[in-house]
Amino acid sequence: MSTKTEAELEGDRRILTLKNLMGRSLILNRPEALNALTHPMVLAIKKQLLGWQKSELCNVIILRSNSPRAFCAGGDVVRVSSDWESGNQRGAMQFFLDEYAVNHLIASYKKPIVALLNGYTMGGGVGLSMHAAFRVATESTVFAMPETNIGFFPDVGASFFLPRMDGQTGTYLGLTGQRLKGRDLVYAGVATHFVPSERLPMLEKRLQEIDVVDFNVVNRAIEEFVAQPEAGEMDYSLAGVREAIDRCFKFNRVENIVEALRQEAEAGGVEGEWAAGTLERLLGMSPSSLKLTLEQLRKGGSCNIQEAFAMELRLAEGRLGSHDMHEGIQALLVRKSNDPQWQPPGIEAVDMAKMYPEYFEKRSDYQMEFLDGAVFSEYPYAFGLPSEKEIGEFVRGESPQAGDFALTRSEVVAFFVGKSGNKVGVREKVNWVLDRKSRELPDSSVLQWVK
């Protein structure tokens, strides 16, 4: 008779499972810590996902929390920092090795995974959900990647997914840790669907009834529970500042971003007010983390999924060996004084030329061991709203589906609405993008892409 280790017992307590018909649910059960991921929890998730992938009795997997407050508010970085500082460096790095391997497994999983993002979804919780084919937001969902605030960097695959968001949205979210809420996640591309939280139990039951491994069938099942937005409205908190985000965060040096925000703030108005608040927030982050993160995101745009995680593993080792990560964790999460003493204290004092070899060129003693061999440069499944890139390629005739003739607005909208199966939110987003990025040619109703 085998005896489980203490870590395995901890994983069993914190990761619950539910089997019903052909559905399997993984339930995060650490509500007192907003389901922050511990190493035993990561290992328990890994074990279940590997087992269910082989099972002929499992067609769909639901990831959810047992608490309405949080899906998962991050990883247990306090423990990781403590391990490193006490000399258990291998233990600290093993957390990231296993966490990133699970993130990659979710990204390459051969069966539909549906993440129900009710409540706080941050850091490690984003890693559990963002790579899933289906991410369901509710009115209580709060998304953020706030790692620069603790001297770390956006990890769990953020090197891959943030650069692939519309325009400079991912750069903005990665540097500032800005929160998105509710429908924001759908319009930003973080979530694929918006379902009111009161419908989640019915949705889970419906998913458990699916008798075939088919991503399109799962997508249609979720669509049955989606809530309609207000007629013709884009309920997106970044809608009014998206052009300013692109203007300010397009640069490859943090100093240039700071200067652009200052100039935007001086111009006043809604965008000026946003810029002033963003600048204040940005200047409170770890300066070295900001520069490291910007370089990470610029490189991540050309990385495949495995390269992104391998890069993040090197960065994690480097930050664990830095002052700022441990200082940030202590100031914000342990003593909660919110007064981190960054070293260096200002952006101008951070020499990226010296940091670069240490973080991006030095060979690590730790190497990623992936649980699946999948390598791709774009996610294999796309069930969210169309991206600005897709819309632009279609309008410019660069998409094979665009044909040889210039298109009118109604034709563009009709194409994307039809392609999506009349998905909720497609019409609103396509019209919003066309309003900002195109114009009708004189004496003609056809569109020209102008930005």
Coordinates of C-alpha atoms in Angstrom, one line a residue:
M1 CA 0.0 0.0 0.0
S2 CA 1.5 3.3 -1.1
T3 CA 1.6 6.3 1.3
K4 CA 1.2 9.8 -0.1
T5 CA 3.8 12.4 0.7
E6 CA 2.8 15.6 2.7
A7 CA 3.0 17.6 -0.6
E8 CA 0.7 15.1 -2.4
L9 CA -1.8 15.3 0.5
E10 CA -1.6 19.1 0.3
G11 CA -2.3 19.0 -3.4
D12 CA -5.3 16.8 -2.9
R13 CA -6.7 19.2 -0.3
R14 CA -6.2 22.2 -2.5
I15 CA -7.1 20.8 -5.9
L16 CA -10.5 19.1 -5.9
T17 CA -11.9 17.0 -8.7
L18 CA -15.4 16.4 -9.9
K19 CA -16.4 13.8 -12.4
N20 CA -19.9 13.9 -14.0
L21 CA -20.8 12.2 -17.3
M22 CA -18.0 13.0 -19.8
G23 CA -16.9 16.2 -18.0
R24 CA -14.1 16.6 -15.5
S25 CA -13.7 19.6 -13.2
L26 CA -10.5 20.8 -11.5
I27 CA -11.5 23.0 -8.6
L28 CA -9.0 25.4 -6.9
N29 CA -9.6 25.2 -3.1
R30 CA -7.4 27.6 -1.2
P31 CA -9.9 30.4 -0.7
E32 CA -8.2 31.9 2.3
A33 CA -5.3 32.9 0.0
L34 CA -7.4 33.7 -3.0
N35 CA -6.3 30.4 -4.5
A36 CA -2.7 31.5 -4.8
L37 CA -0.9 28.5 -6.3
T38 CA 1.5 26.5 -4.2
H39 CA 3.9 24.0 -5.6
P40 CA 1.8 21.0 -4.4
M41 CA -1.2 22.5 -6.2
V42 CA 0.8 22.8 -9.4
L43 CA 1.8 19.2 -9.2
A44 CA -1.7 18.1 -8.5
I45 CA -3.0 19.9 -11.6
K46 CA -0.3 18.4 -13.7
K47 CA -1.2 14.9 -12.5
Q48 CA -4.9 15.3 -13.2
L49 CA -4.4 16.9 -16.7
L50 CA -2.0 14.1 -17.8
G51 CA -4.4 11.4 -16.6
W52 CA -7.5 13.0 -18.2
Q53 CA -5.7 13.6 -21.5
K54 CA -5.4 9.8 -21.9
S55 CA -8.9 8.9 -20.5
E56 CA -11.6 7.9 -23.0
L57 CA -14.2 8.8 -20.4
C58 CA -13.2 12.5 -20.4
N59 CA -14.2 14.9 -23.3
V60 CA -13.9 18.3 -21.7
I61 CA -12.2 19.8 -18.7
I62 CA -13.5 22.7 -16.6
L63 CA -11.0 24.8 -14.5
R64 CA -12.8 26.7 -11.8
S65 CA -12.6 28.0 -8.2
N66 CA -14.6 27.0 -5.1
S67 CA -14.9 30.7 -4.2
P68 CA -16.7 33.6 -6.0
R69 CA -13.9 36.0 -4.9
A70 CA -11.1 34.5 -6.9
F71 CA -10.3 32.1 -9.6
C72 CA -6.6 32.4 -8.7
A73 CA -4.8 35.6 -7.6
G74 CA -1.3 34.4 -8.5
G75 CA 1.5 32.1 -7.4
D76 CA 2.8 31.7 -3.8
V77 CA 5.8 33.9 -4.5
V78 CA 6.3 34.6 -0.8
R79 CA 7.2 30.9 -0.4
V80 CA 9.3 30.9 -3.5
S81 CA 11.2 34.0 -2.2
S82 CA 11.7 32.4 1.2
D83 CA 13.0 29.2 -0.3
W84 CA 15.6 31.1 -2.4
E85 CA 16.7 33.4 0.5
S86 CA 17.1 30.4 2.8
G87 CA 19.4 28.6 0.4
N88 CA 16.9 26.2 -1.2
Q89 CA 17.5 27.6 -4.7
R90 CA 16.6 24.4 -6.4
G91 CA 13.3 24.3 -4.6
A92 CA 12.5 27.9 -5.7
M93 CA 13.3 27.2 -9.3
Q94 CA 11.5 23.9 -9.3
F95 CA 8.3 25.8 -8.7
F96 CA 8.7 27.7 -11.9
L97 CA 9.9 24.6 -13.9
D98 CA 6.7 22.8 -13.0
E99 CA 4.4 25.8 -13.3
Y100 CA 5.6 26.7 -16.8
A101 CA 5.4 23.0 -17.9
V102 CA 1.8 23.0 -16.8
N103 CA 1.1 26.3 -18.6
H104 CA 2.5 24.8 -21.8
L105 CA 0.5 21.6 -21.3
I106 CA -2.7 23.6 -21.1
A107 CA -1.7 25.6 -24.2
S108 CA -1.1 22.3 -26.2
Y109 CA -3.9 20.2 -24.6
K110 CA -5.6 17.9 -27.1
K111 CA -9.0 18.2 -25.4
P112 CA -11.1 21.3 -24.7
I113 CA -10.2 23.1 -21.5
V114 CA -12.7 25.7 -20.3
A115 CA -11.5 28.1 -17.6
L116 CA -14.2 29.9 -15.6
L117 CA -12.6 33.1 -14.5
N118 CA -14.9 34.2 -11.7
G119 CA -13.2 36.8 -9.4
Y120 CA -9.5 37.7 -9.3
T121 CA -7.5 36.2 -12.1
M122 CA -3.9 37.4 -11.7
G123 CA -0.3 36.2 -12.3
G124 CA -0.3 32.4 -11.9
G125 CA -4.1 32.3 -12.4
V126 CA -3.6 33.9 -15.8
G127 CA -1.1 31.2 -16.6
L128 CA -3.7 28.5 -15.8
S129 CA -6.4 30.2 -17.9
M130 CA -4.9 32.3 -20.7
H131 CA -3.5 29.3 -22.6
A132 CA -6.7 27.4 -22.5
A133 CA -8.8 27.3 -25.6
F134 CA -11.8 28.7 -23.8
R135 CA -11.7 31.5 -21.1
V136 CA -15.0 32.6 -19.7
A137 CA -15.2 36.0 -17.9
T138 CA -18.0 37.1 -15.7
E139 CA -19.1 40.5 -14.2
S140 CA -16.8 39.8 -11.2
T141 CA -13.7 38.9 -13.1
V142 CA -10.6 41.1 -12.4
F143 CA -7.5 40.4 -14.6
A144 CA -4.0 41.7 -14.0
M145 CA -0.4 40.9 -14.5
P146 CA 1.1 43.0 -11.6
E147 CA 4.5 41.5 -11.4
T148 CA 6.6 44.7 -12.0
N149 CA 5.0 46.0 -8.8
I150 CA 6.9 43.3 -6.8
G151 CA 10.2 43.5 -8.7
F152 CA 9.5 40.5 -10.9
F153 CA 8.2 40.3 -14.5
P154 CA 5.0 39.1 -16.3
D155 CA 5.7 35.3 -16.6
V156 CA 3.5 32.2 -17.0
G157 CA 3.7 32.6 -20.8
A158 CA 3.1 36.4 -20.8
S159 CA 6.1 36.7 -23.2
F160 CA 3.9 34.8 -25.7
F161 CA 0.4 36.2 -25.1
L162 CA 0.9 39.9 -24.2
P163 CA 2.8 40.8 -27.5
R164 CA 0.0 39.2 -29.5
M165 CA -2.7 41.4 -28.1
D166 CA -4.1 44.3 -30.1
G167 CA -1.6 47.1 -30.7
Q168 CA 0.4 48.0 -27.6
T169 CA -2.3 46.8 -25.2
G170 CA -0.2 43.9 -24.0
T171 CA 2.9 46.2 -23.4
Y172 CA 0.7 48.6 -21.4
L173 CA -0.8 45.8 -19.3
G174 CA 2.6 44.1 -18.7
L175 CA 4.4 47.2 -17.6
T176 CA 1.7 48.9 -15.5
G177 CA -0.2 45.9 -14.1
Q178 CA -3.4 47.7 -15.0
R179 CA -6.6 45.7 -14.2
L180 CA -9.3 44.7 -16.6
K181 CA -12.7 43.8 -15.5
G182 CA -15.7 42.0 -16.8
R183 CA -16.3 42.5 -20.6
D184 CA -13.0 44.2 -20.8
L185 CA -11.4 40.8 -21.0
V186 CA -13.4 39.8 -24.1
Y187 CA -12.6 43.0 -26.0
A188 CA -8.9 42.8 -25.0
G189 CA -8.7 39.2 -26.1
V190 CA -8.0 37.8 -22.7
A191 CA -11.4 36.0 -22.5
T192 CA -13.2 34.2 -25.3
H193 CA -16.7 34.6 -23.8
F194 CA -18.7 36.6 -21.2
V195 CA -21.2 34.7 -19.1
P196 CA -23.0 36.1 -16.0
S197 CA -21.8 34.3 -12.9
E198 CA -25.3 33.1 -12.0
R199 CA -25.2 31.0 -15.2
L200 CA -21.9 29.2 -14.5
P201 CA -23.5 26.2 -12.7
M202 CA -25.8 25.6 -15.7
L203 CA -22.8 26.1 -18.1
E204 CA -20.7 23.5 -16.2
K205 CA -23.6 21.0 -16.3
R206 CA -24.1 21.6 -20.0
L207 CA -20.4 21.0 -20.7
Q208 CA -20.4 17.8 -18.8
E209 CA -23.1 16.5 -21.2
I210 CA -20.9 16.8 -24.3
D211 CA -20.4 13.3 -25.7
V212 CA -17.6 14.1 -28.1
V213 CA -14.1 15.6 -28.1
D214 CA -14.8 18.6 -30.3
F215 CA -13.7 22.2 -29.7
N216 CA -16.4 23.6 -32.0
V217 CA -19.2 21.8 -30.1
V218 CA -17.8 23.2 -26.8
N219 CA -17.7 26.7 -28.3
R220 CA -21.4 26.5 -29.4
A221 CA -22.3 25.1 -25.9
I222 CA -20.7 28.1 -24.2
E223 CA -22.4 30.5 -26.6
E224 CA -25.8 29.3 -25.4
F225 CA -25.0 31.0 -22.0
V226 CA -23.3 34.2 -23.2
A227 CA -25.0 37.5 -22.2
Q228 CA -25.6 40.1 -24.9
P229 CA -24.0 43.6 -24.5
E230 CA -26.1 46.7 -24.7
A231 CA -27.2 47.2 -28.3
G232 CA -24.3 48.6 -30.4
E233 CA -22.2 49.5 -27.4
M234 CA -18.5 48.7 -26.7
D235 CA -18.4 48.2 -22.9
Y236 CA -14.6 48.4 -22.8
S237 CA -12.7 50.5 -20.3
L238 CA -9.7 51.1 -22.6
A239 CA -11.8 52.1 -25.7
G240 CA -11.3 55.8 -25.1
V241 CA -7.6 55.6 -24.7
R242 CA -6.5 52.9 -27.1
E243 CA -4.9 55.4 -29.5
A244 CA -3.0 56.9 -26.6
I245 CA -1.8 53.5 -25.4
D246 CA -0.4 52.8 -28.9
R247 CA 1.2 56.2 -29.1
C248 CA 2.9 56.0 -25.7
F249 CA 3.8 52.4 -25.4
K250 CA 5.2 51.8 -29.0
F251 CA 8.8 52.6 -28.0
N252 CA 11.6 50.1 -27.2
R253 CA 13.0 52.2 -24.3
V254 CA 11.2 52.8 -21.0
E255 CA 12.6 56.3 -21.0
N256 CA 10.8 57.1 -24.2
I257 CA 7.5 55.7 -22.9
V258 CA 7.8 57.9 -19.8
E259 CA 8.5 61.0 -21.9
A260 CA 5.5 60.1 -24.2
L261 CA 3.2 59.8 -21.2
R262 CA 4.5 63.2 -19.9
Q263 CA 3.7 64.9 -23.2
E264 CA 0.3 63.2 -23.4
A265 CA -0.5 64.3 -19.8
E266 CA 0.4 67.9 -20.6
A267 CA -2.1 67.9 -23.5
G268 CA -4.9 67.4 -21.1
G269 CA -8.4 65.9 -21.8
V270 CA -9.4 62.3 -21.2
E271 CA -6.2 60.9 -22.7
G272 CA -4.1 63.4 -20.7
E273 CA -5.8 62.4 -17.4
W274 CA -5.2 58.7 -18.3
A275 CA -1.5 59.4 -19.1
A276 CA -1.0 61.3 -15.8
G277 CA -2.4 58.4 -13.8
T278 CA -0.5 55.8 -15.9
L279 CA 2.8 57.7 -15.4
E280 CA 2.4 57.9 -11.7
R281 CA 1.7 54.2 -11.6
L282 CA 4.6 53.3 -13.8
L283 CA 7.1 55.3 -11.8
G284 CA 6.2 53.4 -8.7
M285 CA 7.2 50.1 -10.2
S286 CA 10.7 48.5 -9.9
P287 CA 12.8 50.3 -12.5
S288 CA 14.9 47.3 -13.3
S289 CA 11.7 45.2 -13.7
L290 CA 10.3 47.7 -16.1
K291 CA 13.3 47.6 -18.4
L292 CA 13.6 43.9 -18.2
T293 CA 9.8 43.4 -19.0
L294 CA 9.9 45.7 -22.0
E295 CA 12.8 43.8 -23.5
Q296 CA 11.1 40.5 -22.7
L297 CA 7.9 41.6 -24.5
R298 CA 9.7 42.8 -27.5
K299 CA 11.6 39.6 -27.9
G300 CA 8.5 37.5 -27.1
G301 CA 6.6 38.7 -30.1
S302 CA 8.9 36.6 -32.3
C303 CA 9.2 33.6 -29.9
N304 CA 7.4 30.3 -30.3
I305 CA 5.6 29.0 -27.3
Q306 CA 8.5 26.9 -26.0
E307 CA 11.0 29.6 -26.6
A308 CA 8.8 32.0 -24.6
F309 CA 8.8 29.7 -21.5
A310 CA 12.5 28.9 -21.8
M311 CA 13.2 32.7 -21.8
E312 CA 11.0 33.2 -18.8
L313 CA 12.8 30.5 -16.9
R314 CA 16.1 32.3 -17.3
L315 CA 14.5 35.6 -16.3
A316 CA 13.0 34.0 -13.2
E317 CA 16.4 32.7 -12.1
G318 CA 17.8 36.2 -12.7
R319 CA 15.1 38.0 -10.7
L320 CA 15.4 35.5 -7.8
G321 CA 19.1 36.5 -7.6
S322 CA 18.2 40.2 -7.6
H323 CA 17.5 42.6 -4.8
D324 CA 14.2 44.0 -6.1
M325 CA 12.1 40.8 -6.3
H326 CA 12.7 40.0 -2.6
E327 CA 12.3 43.6 -1.6
G328 CA 9.1 44.0 -3.5
I329 CA 7.6 40.8 -2.0
Q330 CA 8.5 41.8 1.5
A331 CA 7.2 45.4 1.1
L332 CA 3.9 44.6 -0.6
L333 CA 3.0 41.0 0.5
V334 CA 4.7 40.4 3.8
R335 CA 5.1 43.6 5.9
K336 CA 2.5 45.3 3.6
S337 CA 4.1 48.7 4.0
N338 CA 3.9 49.5 0.2
D339 CA 7.3 51.2 0.4
P340 CA 9.7 49.1 -1.6
Q341 CA 13.3 50.5 -1.8
W342 CA 14.2 49.7 -5.3
Q343 CA 17.8 49.3 -6.4
P344 CA 18.6 51.3 -8.5
P345 CA 15.8 53.7 -7.4
G346 CA 15.2 55.3 -10.8
I347 CA 14.8 54.3 -14.5
E348 CA 17.8 56.3 -15.7
A349 CA 20.1 54.5 -13.3
V350 CA 19.3 51.0 -14.8
D351 CA 21.9 50.0 -17.3
M352 CA 20.1 47.6 -19.6
A353 CA 23.3 47.0 -21.6
K354 CA 24.7 45.4 -18.4
M355 CA 21.5 43.6 -17.5
Y356 CA 21.0 42.1 -20.9
P357 CA 23.8 39.4 -20.9
E358 CA 22.8 38.3 -17.4
Y359 CA 19.2 37.8 -18.2
F360 CA 19.1 36.9 -21.9
E361 CA 22.4 35.4 -22.8
K362 CA 23.8 33.6 -19.7
R363 CA 23.2 29.9 -19.8
S364 CA 21.1 28.7 -16.9
D365 CA 21.6 25.6 -14.8
Y366 CA 17.9 24.9 -15.2
Q367 CA 16.3 23.8 -18.4
M368 CA 12.6 23.4 -19.3
E369 CA 11.2 19.9 -19.7
F370 CA 7.9 20.2 -21.5
L371 CA 5.2 17.6 -21.0
D372 CA 4.1 17.9 -24.6
G373 CA 6.2 18.5 -27.7
A374 CA 3.9 21.1 -29.2
V375 CA 5.6 24.2 -30.8
F376 CA 3.7 27.0 -32.4
S377 CA 3.9 30.7 -32.9
E378 CA 0.1 31.4 -32.7
Y379 CA -2.4 29.6 -30.5
P380 CA -3.9 26.6 -32.3
Y381 CA -7.4 27.6 -31.3
A382 CA -9.1 31.0 -31.7
F383 CA -12.6 31.3 -30.3
G384 CA -12.4 34.9 -29.1
L385 CA -13.2 38.1 -31.0
P386 CA -11.2 38.9 -34.1
S387 CA -8.0 40.8 -33.5
E388 CA -7.1 44.2 -35.0
K389 CA -4.5 42.4 -37.0
E390 CA -7.0 40.0 -38.5
I391 CA -9.4 42.9 -39.4
G392 CA -6.6 44.9 -40.9
E393 CA -5.4 42.1 -43.1
F394 CA -8.9 41.5 -44.4
V395 CA -9.5 45.1 -45.2
R396 CA -6.2 45.5 -46.9
G397 CA -6.8 42.4 -49.0
E398 CA -3.9 40.5 -47.4
S399 CA -6.2 37.7 -46.2
P400 CA -6.9 34.9 -48.7
Q401 CA -10.5 35.2 -47.8
A402 CA -10.7 38.9 -48.8
G403 CA -10.9 38.3 -52.5
D404 CA -9.6 40.7 -55.2
F405 CA -12.0 43.7 -54.7
A406 CA -12.1 46.5 -52.2
L407 CA -14.7 46.0 -49.5
T408 CA -17.3 48.2 -47.9
R409 CA -17.9 48.4 -44.1
S410 CA -21.0 46.3 -44.3
E411 CA -19.1 43.6 -46.2
V412 CA -16.3 43.5 -43.7
V413 CA -18.7 43.3 -40.7
A414 CA -20.8 40.6 -42.4
F415 CA -17.7 38.5 -43.1
F416 CA -16.5 38.5 -39.5
V417 CA -20.0 38.0 -38.1
G418 CA -20.6 35.1 -40.4
K419 CA -17.1 33.6 -39.8
S420 CA -17.8 33.6 -36.1
G421 CA -21.2 32.1 -36.3
N422 CA -22.8 35.3 -35.2
K423 CA -20.7 35.4 -32.0
V424 CA -21.7 38.0 -29.5
G425 CA -19.5 41.1 -29.5
V426 CA -18.0 40.6 -33.0
R427 CA -20.1 43.2 -34.7
E428 CA -19.3 45.8 -32.0
K429 CA -15.6 45.2 -32.0
V430 CA -15.2 45.1 -35.8
N431 CA -17.2 48.4 -36.1
W432 CA -15.1 50.0 -33.3
V433 CA -11.8 49.0 -35.0
L434 CA -13.0 50.2 -38.4
D435 CA -14.0 53.6 -36.8
R436 CA -10.4 54.0 -35.6
K437 CA -8.4 52.4 -38.3
S438 CA -10.2 52.9 -41.7
R439 CA -11.9 55.5 -43.8
E440 CA -14.3 55.4 -46.7
L441 CA -12.7 56.6 -50.0
P442 CA -14.2 59.7 -51.5
D443 CA -17.1 59.1 -53.9
S444 CA -17.1 55.5 -52.8
S445 CA -18.2 53.4 -49.9
V446 CA -15.2 51.1 -50.0
L447 CA -12.8 51.1 -47.0
Q448 CA -9.1 52.1 -46.9
W449 CA -7.0 51.1 -43.9
V450 CA -5.3 54.2 -42.7
K451 CA -3.4 53.3 -39.5

